[in-house]
XYZ file of C-alpha atoms in Angstrom:
426
model
C 40.369 -93.110 26.152
C 36.862 -91.419 26.546
C 37.125 -90.998 30.345
C 40.776 -89.665 30.059
C 39.547 -87.017 27.404
C 36.783 -85.922 29.780
C 38.637 -85.886 32.583
C 41.662 -83.401 31.389
C 38.989 -81.731 29.718
C 37.561 -80.980 32.978
C 40.473 -80.364 34.383
C 41.852 -77.987 31.886
C 38.439 -75.675 32.022
C 39.181 -75.465 35.719
C 42.434 -74.495 35.669
C 41.803 -71.927 32.632
C 38.919 -70.348 34.787
C 41.235 -69.807 37.950
C 43.783 -68.257 35.320
C 41.304 -65.578 33.634
C 39.869 -64.908 37.082
C 43.141 -63.932 38.459
C 44.038 -62.268 35.321
C 40.814 -60.006 35.428
C 40.858 -59.399 39.398
C 44.740 -59.327 40.163
C 46.897 -59.016 37.417
C 45.328 -56.930 34.855
C 46.164 -53.059 34.994
C 43.047 -51.236 34.228
C 44.780 -47.601 35.606
C 44.711 -44.759 33.530
C 47.920 -43.992 32.155
C 49.670 -40.715 33.948
C 49.311 -38.265 31.034
C 45.633 -38.383 30.982
C 44.789 -37.672 34.702
C 42.582 -34.857 35.032
C 41.331 -35.025 31.181
C 37.928 -35.645 30.160
C 38.881 -39.516 29.827
C 39.703 -39.809 33.645
C 36.672 -41.444 35.115
C 37.438 -39.876 38.360
C 36.354 -36.501 36.562
C 32.656 -37.659 35.488
C 32.109 -40.799 38.066
C 31.378 -40.600 41.850
C 33.358 -43.107 44.106
C 30.395 -45.046 44.013
C 30.323 -45.425 40.447
C 33.803 -46.143 40.243
C 33.805 -49.194 42.472
C 30.380 -50.682 40.495
C 32.195 -50.107 37.314
C 35.101 -52.018 38.364
C 33.060 -54.412 40.021
C 30.743 -55.329 37.082
C 33.227 -55.385 34.384
C 35.436 -58.052 36.138
C 32.700 -60.318 36.629
C 30.988 -59.319 33.432
C 34.395 -60.130 31.404
C 34.644 -63.020 33.506
C 31.506 -64.277 32.882
C 32.688 -63.986 29.105
C 35.386 -66.046 29.127
C 34.144 -69.177 31.063
C 30.866 -69.156 28.919
C 32.441 -70.190 25.640
C 34.579 -72.826 26.813
C 31.889 -74.150 28.615
C 29.802 -74.425 25.333
C 33.057 -76.641 24.097
C 32.583 -78.833 27.080
C 29.382 -79.358 26.690
C 29.568 -80.598 22.943
C 32.561 -82.790 24.253
C 30.545 -84.385 26.807
C 27.787 -84.881 24.804
C 30.069 -87.073 22.479
C 32.359 -88.723 25.174
C 29.427 -90.316 27.210
C 27.190 -91.116 23.818
C 24.149 -89.214 24.113
C 24.422 -88.105 20.521
C 24.132 -91.427 19.510
C 21.757 -91.748 21.904
C 19.700 -88.919 20.176
C 19.826 -90.499 16.818
C 18.696 -93.653 17.989
C 15.937 -92.018 19.266
C 15.232 -89.950 16.416
C 15.214 -93.209 14.203
C 12.741 -94.899 16.124
C 10.356 -91.794 15.998
C 10.396 -91.943 12.547
C 11.631 -93.553 9.182
C 11.669 -90.001 7.270
C 15.369 -88.301 7.108
C 14.026 -84.936 7.818
C 11.948 -85.763 10.669
C 14.617 -87.892 12.462
C 16.867 -84.670 12.060
C 14.359 -82.762 13.202
C 14.108 -85.088 16.526
C 17.689 -85.634 16.746
C 18.423 -81.946 16.933
C 15.252 -80.893 19.230
C 16.876 -83.266 21.464
C 20.638 -81.614 21.080
C 19.357 -78.111 21.835
C 17.382 -79.035 24.642
C 20.496 -80.793 26.388
C 22.666 -77.666 25.296
C 20.164 -74.919 26.525
C 19.656 -76.932 29.769
C 23.470 -77.485 30.325
C 24.089 -73.608 29.620
C 21.340 -72.492 31.203
C 22.993 -71.900 34.949
C 25.473 -69.647 33.525
C 22.690 -67.595 31.139
C 21.010 -67.067 34.502
C 23.946 -66.116 36.653
C 24.712 -63.631 34.021
C 20.939 -61.878 34.093
C 20.867 -61.735 37.354
C 24.093 -60.240 37.804
C 23.127 -57.789 35.503
C 19.916 -57.048 37.317
C 21.718 -56.998 40.664
C 23.710 -53.962 39.380
C 20.849 -51.996 37.697
C 21.875 -52.622 34.105
C 18.783 -54.972 33.246
C 15.668 -53.990 34.470
C 13.959 -57.049 32.835
C 11.747 -59.356 34.874
C 12.275 -62.903 34.417
C 8.935 -63.679 32.765
C 10.413 -61.106 29.905
C 13.685 -62.183 30.106
C 12.570 -66.090 29.916
C 10.630 -65.234 27.202
C 13.694 -63.936 24.999
C 15.537 -66.759 25.602
C 12.562 -69.156 24.407
C 12.631 -66.996 21.436
C 16.186 -67.152 20.975
C 15.768 -71.334 21.486
C 13.073 -71.678 18.768
C 14.665 -69.172 16.169
C 17.955 -71.004 16.229
C 16.262 -74.216 16.493
C 14.408 -73.472 12.993
C 17.532 -72.028 11.363
C 19.662 -75.130 12.428
C 17.117 -77.212 11.471
C 17.433 -75.760 7.607
C 21.359 -75.472 7.894
C 22.109 -79.381 9.407
C 19.680 -80.834 6.841
C 21.316 -79.381 4.186
C 24.790 -79.653 5.220
C 24.113 -83.304 6.092
C 22.546 -83.970 2.840
C 25.966 -82.063 1.169
C 28.318 -84.061 3.081
C 26.796 -87.434 2.186
C 26.683 -86.152 -1.405
C 30.527 -84.790 -1.580
C 32.683 -85.925 1.461
C 35.847 -83.870 0.392
C 33.925 -80.358 -0.887
C 31.170 -80.504 1.149
C 32.539 -77.025 2.980
C 32.841 -75.294 -0.499
C 29.518 -76.013 -1.707
C 28.033 -75.382 2.075
C 29.512 -72.099 2.221
C 28.171 -71.476 -1.544
C 24.279 -71.827 0.051
C 25.293 -69.841 2.783
C 25.765 -66.545 0.819
C 22.297 -66.334 -0.249
C 21.137 -67.516 3.196
C 23.330 -65.098 5.122
C 22.065 -61.965 2.928
C 18.323 -63.236 3.332
C 18.396 -63.395 6.717
C 20.252 -59.744 6.927
C 17.526 -58.380 4.908
C 14.576 -59.917 6.649
C 16.097 -59.554 10.410
C 14.579 -55.736 10.791
C 11.535 -56.446 9.583
C 10.948 -60.339 11.113
C 13.155 -61.065 13.894
C 14.079 -58.124 15.881
C 10.105 -57.017 16.476
C 9.627 -60.549 18.234
C 11.890 -59.293 21.166
C 10.828 -55.781 21.260
C 8.392 -52.969 19.688
C 10.040 -50.484 16.878
C 8.181 -47.435 15.567
C 9.000 -43.985 13.919
C 11.129 -41.734 16.705
C 8.487 -39.711 18.236
C 10.390 -36.399 18.841
C 9.581 -35.426 15.146
C 11.768 -32.254 15.555
C 14.426 -34.377 16.450
C 13.765 -37.128 13.673
C 13.644 -33.508 11.409
C 17.296 -32.619 12.389
C 18.351 -35.896 12.098
C 16.827 -36.643 8.390
C 18.359 -33.381 7.924
C 22.119 -34.538 8.755
C 21.052 -37.993 6.466
C 20.042 -35.812 3.655
C 23.737 -33.474 3.741
C 25.012 -36.963 3.878
C 23.499 -38.178 0.574
C 21.581 -40.795 2.980
C 18.126 -41.824 1.551
C 16.430 -42.127 4.890
C 12.963 -41.483 5.529
C 12.558 -42.432 9.152
C 14.955 -42.864 12.095
C 13.342 -45.545 14.322
C 13.318 -46.220 18.133
C 12.810 -48.998 20.536
C 11.660 -49.435 23.728
C 14.625 -50.725 25.446
C 14.120 -48.976 28.669
C 11.816 -52.405 29.652
C 14.744 -54.116 29.514
C 17.768 -52.261 30.254
C 19.374 -49.053 31.533
C 22.251 -48.997 29.547
C 22.278 -46.977 25.924
C 22.832 -47.848 22.431
C 22.121 -46.993 18.652
C 22.959 -49.059 16.392
C 22.395 -49.307 11.780
C 20.723 -52.876 10.883
C 19.731 -55.040 7.717
C 20.312 -54.237 4.015
C 19.149 -52.975 1.027
C 15.785 -51.244 1.646
C 15.339 -52.878 4.902
C 18.110 -50.788 6.142
C 17.356 -48.823 9.502
C 18.962 -46.659 12.123
C 17.653 -47.399 15.327
C 17.670 -45.145 18.912
C 16.953 -47.181 22.445
C 14.820 -45.210 23.907
C 16.967 -45.177 26.868
C 19.378 -43.139 24.614
C 16.738 -40.374 23.883
C 15.508 -40.237 27.380
C 19.043 -39.785 29.280
C 20.958 -38.226 26.105
C 20.665 -34.037 25.026
C 20.013 -33.326 21.520
C 23.241 -32.762 20.636
C 24.614 -35.681 22.029
C 21.671 -37.989 20.255
C 23.121 -35.939 16.790
C 26.465 -36.923 17.689
C 25.443 -40.594 18.012
C 23.361 -40.339 14.966
C 26.212 -39.095 12.386
C 28.355 -41.983 13.854
C 25.936 -44.348 12.387
C 25.532 -42.403 9.876
C 29.328 -42.861 8.957
C 28.521 -46.537 8.864
C 26.296 -46.323 6.210
C 28.430 -43.624 3.920
C 31.651 -46.063 4.413
C 30.031 -49.045 3.714
C 30.809 -50.735 6.614
C 27.972 -52.876 6.623
C 28.859 -54.825 3.446
C 32.370 -54.679 4.178
C 31.473 -56.755 7.210
C 29.473 -58.962 5.009
C 32.256 -59.446 2.782
C 34.484 -60.150 5.854
C 32.330 -62.397 7.298
C 31.669 -64.296 4.151
C 35.311 -64.755 3.862
C 35.736 -66.154 7.562
C 33.234 -68.343 6.718
C 34.615 -70.217 4.016
C 38.100 -70.661 5.943
C 36.195 -71.636 8.949
C 34.421 -74.374 7.224
C 37.688 -75.219 5.364
C 39.074 -75.566 8.840
C 36.245 -77.308 10.642
C 36.161 -79.988 7.766
C 39.477 -80.515 8.522
C 39.784 -80.530 11.648
C 36.606 -83.207 11.858
C 38.712 -85.869 9.746
C 41.495 -85.334 11.971
C 39.683 -85.646 15.152
C 37.176 -88.588 14.441
C 40.415 -90.646 12.724
C 42.692 -90.265 15.969
C 39.782 -90.413 18.517
C 36.899 -91.754 16.769
C 36.564 -94.527 19.150
C 36.760 -92.299 22.274
C 34.133 -89.915 20.742
C 32.167 -92.675 19.106
C 32.255 -91.499 15.795
C 33.504 -93.187 12.612
C 32.607 -90.926 9.959
C 31.783 -87.179 9.051
C 28.648 -87.903 7.379
C 26.830 -89.155 10.428
C 24.733 -86.774 12.206
C 25.873 -87.749 15.035
C 29.042 -85.644 14.401
C 27.333 -82.711 14.672
C 28.498 -81.785 18.037
C 32.122 -82.240 16.959
C 31.185 -79.741 14.251
C 29.640 -77.321 16.586
C 32.409 -77.217 18.844
C 35.230 -76.785 16.520
C 33.263 -74.297 14.746
C 32.642 -72.556 17.951
C 36.666 -72.908 18.839
C 37.093 -71.253 15.280
C 34.857 -68.268 16.409
C 36.671 -67.706 19.237
C 40.141 -67.491 18.037
C 38.776 -65.075 15.379
C 37.395 -62.725 17.335
C 40.776 -60.614 18.075
C 40.941 -60.449 14.258
C 37.385 -59.224 13.815
C 37.778 -56.800 16.232
C 40.600 -55.060 14.659
C 38.766 -54.500 12.135
C 35.700 -53.447 13.794
C 37.470 -50.678 15.906
C 39.171 -49.356 12.924
C 35.711 -48.766 11.428
C 33.967 -47.472 14.683
C 37.004 -45.308 15.112
C 36.582 -43.838 11.423
C 32.651 -43.386 12.452
C 33.669 -41.366 15.557
C 36.197 -39.315 13.424
C 33.423 -38.513 10.602
C 30.849 -38.076 13.470
C 33.064 -35.529 15.077
C 33.660 -33.982 11.447
C 29.700 -33.554 11.013
C 28.938 -32.209 13.956
C 31.885 -30.031 15.296
C 30.841 -30.566 18.862
C 33.429 -31.858 20.584
C 31.892 -30.993 23.769
C 28.772 -33.043 23.629
C 31.138 -36.126 21.842
C 32.735 -36.053 25.233
C 29.768 -36.072 27.275
C 28.074 -38.854 25.156
C 31.205 -41.392 25.839
C 31.235 -40.489 29.364
C 27.341 -41.283 29.801
C 28.027 -43.960 27.835
C 30.270 -45.619 30.342
C 28.206 -44.277 33.171
C 24.895 -45.984 32.067
C 26.727 -49.377 31.207
C 29.113 -49.547 33.976
C 31.895 -49.673 31.096
C 35.716 -49.498 31.995
C 37.559 -46.438 30.562
C 40.321 -48.766 30.194
C 39.451 -52.300 30.170
C 42.178 -55.592 30.597
C 44.286 -55.716 27.139
C 43.005 -59.369 27.068
C 39.432 -57.825 27.368
C 39.969 -55.724 24.710
C 41.323 -58.049 22.453
C 38.353 -60.295 22.887
C 35.414 -58.403 23.697
C 36.120 -54.887 22.354
C 34.493 -54.170 18.932
C 34.571 -50.686 19.567
C 37.888 -48.100 20.575
C 37.929 -47.913 24.566
C 36.324 -45.029 25.933
C 39.832 -44.181 26.611
C 40.908 -43.929 23.024
C 37.356 -42.486 21.919
C 37.499 -39.527 24.432
C 41.212 -38.702 23.800
C 41.003 -38.572 20.114
C 38.005 -36.161 20.641
C 39.875 -34.310 23.020
C 43.095 -33.999 20.237
C 40.321 -32.932 17.527
C 39.186 -30.128 19.957
C 42.692 -28.996 20.211
C 43.547 -28.738 16.690
C 40.286 -27.179 15.706
C 41.381 -24.141 18.596
C 44.826 -23.964 17.205
C 43.514 -23.649 13.728
C 40.861 -20.964 15.164
C 43.747 -18.846 16.230
C 45.645 -19.304 13.655
C-alpha cells in the first residue's frame, strides 16, 4: 500500500506540473483587452520591447516555481511518512534523551533538516532565476545567511508550538484543536508585536528616513489622517533586490510604516507620497486588525479540519503511513502536510479580501494626494522594476495576487482622473 500511494502521488505531481506548465506557457491569456490598448495601463506604452519580453518570461517561470513548490512540500512530508523516516527520527530522539522536551527538539531538528535539504534545490533555483533576471542583487552568501536565519527562527517557533500542541493532543484527543487555537491567539499577537523590533532586523538594517524634508511631508500627511507617527522607517533592500516596496508592519506601539531604499532611489517625491498615503490607508481603515481577525478565524477552521482529516487518514491509511494514533509525534509530517494543503486552498479567499483592502487603500491614496499622474507612474515603475505582468493569468491572480492587478489599479486611477476632470469642467 505504501509503495502504491507513493507511486501515484509522484505520478500525480508530475502530471500536475505538466498541466501547470502548459497553462502558464501556452493556455493562459495575458493580452490587454482591446479597450485598454493605448492607455496608460497598456505595457507597450511604458515598457520597451526587451522589458516586455523579460516581463513575460520572468512572470511565467516565477509563477511556475510557485505552483510547483507548495505541492512539492506536501510530497516531501508524505515520503517522510511512507519511507518510515518519521519513525526513525522519533527512535533517534528517544535514544538520545529520556526527557520529553529534548526528544521533541531532536525529532524536530531531524524533520526540519530533512525538509530543508529536500526543498533546497527549488529554493536555490528560485534565487538563481531571480538573480539572472536582475531582480535579486543578493550574493549567494547573503542569500544563504537569510535561509539559515529562516531555518532557525522557524525551528525555534516550531519547537514551542509542537511541544504545546502534542501535549494538548495527549490531554484531549477530541478538543485539542480548540485549545490549540485559543493558545494561538496571544502567541500570534505577541509575534506580530515583536516582529518589527526583534525579527525583521535580523535580515536587514532599519533606520528613520534619512531625507528629513520628505519625512516632514509624510508626517504631515499622517497628522492629517490622525495617525500618531513620529518616524517613517527605511530599510536597505538595495543590497538584495531591485524591486520596489513599502509596507505597514507590527501592531500597537511597535507598528511601523517602512519604505525600501530602492523605492526611495527610483521614485519621485510625488510617487513616494502616493505610496505613503496608500500605506496610511491600511492604518486608518484598520486593515491590519481585520487581517488578524481573519487569520484567527481561518486558523480555527484549519485546526478543526486538520484534526478531522488526521483522524480520517490514520483510520484509513495508518498502516501505510506507519501511524497508529494522532498523539504520536510521528504524525507531525501528516499535520504539516494537511495544514499546508488547507492554507493553499484558502489562498484564493484570503486574496479576495486582501485585494479589496488594497483597492480601498488605492482609492484613499488618490483621494488624499489628488495626483493621478503620480499614481499612474508609480504603478508603471513598480511593474518595470519587478517585471510584473500588467494582466496576469486568471489562475495566477486567484492564488498569488494579494493586490489588484496593475491593469485594474491603473484603470481605476484613470477613471478617477477622468471623473475629476469632468467635475472641474462643470
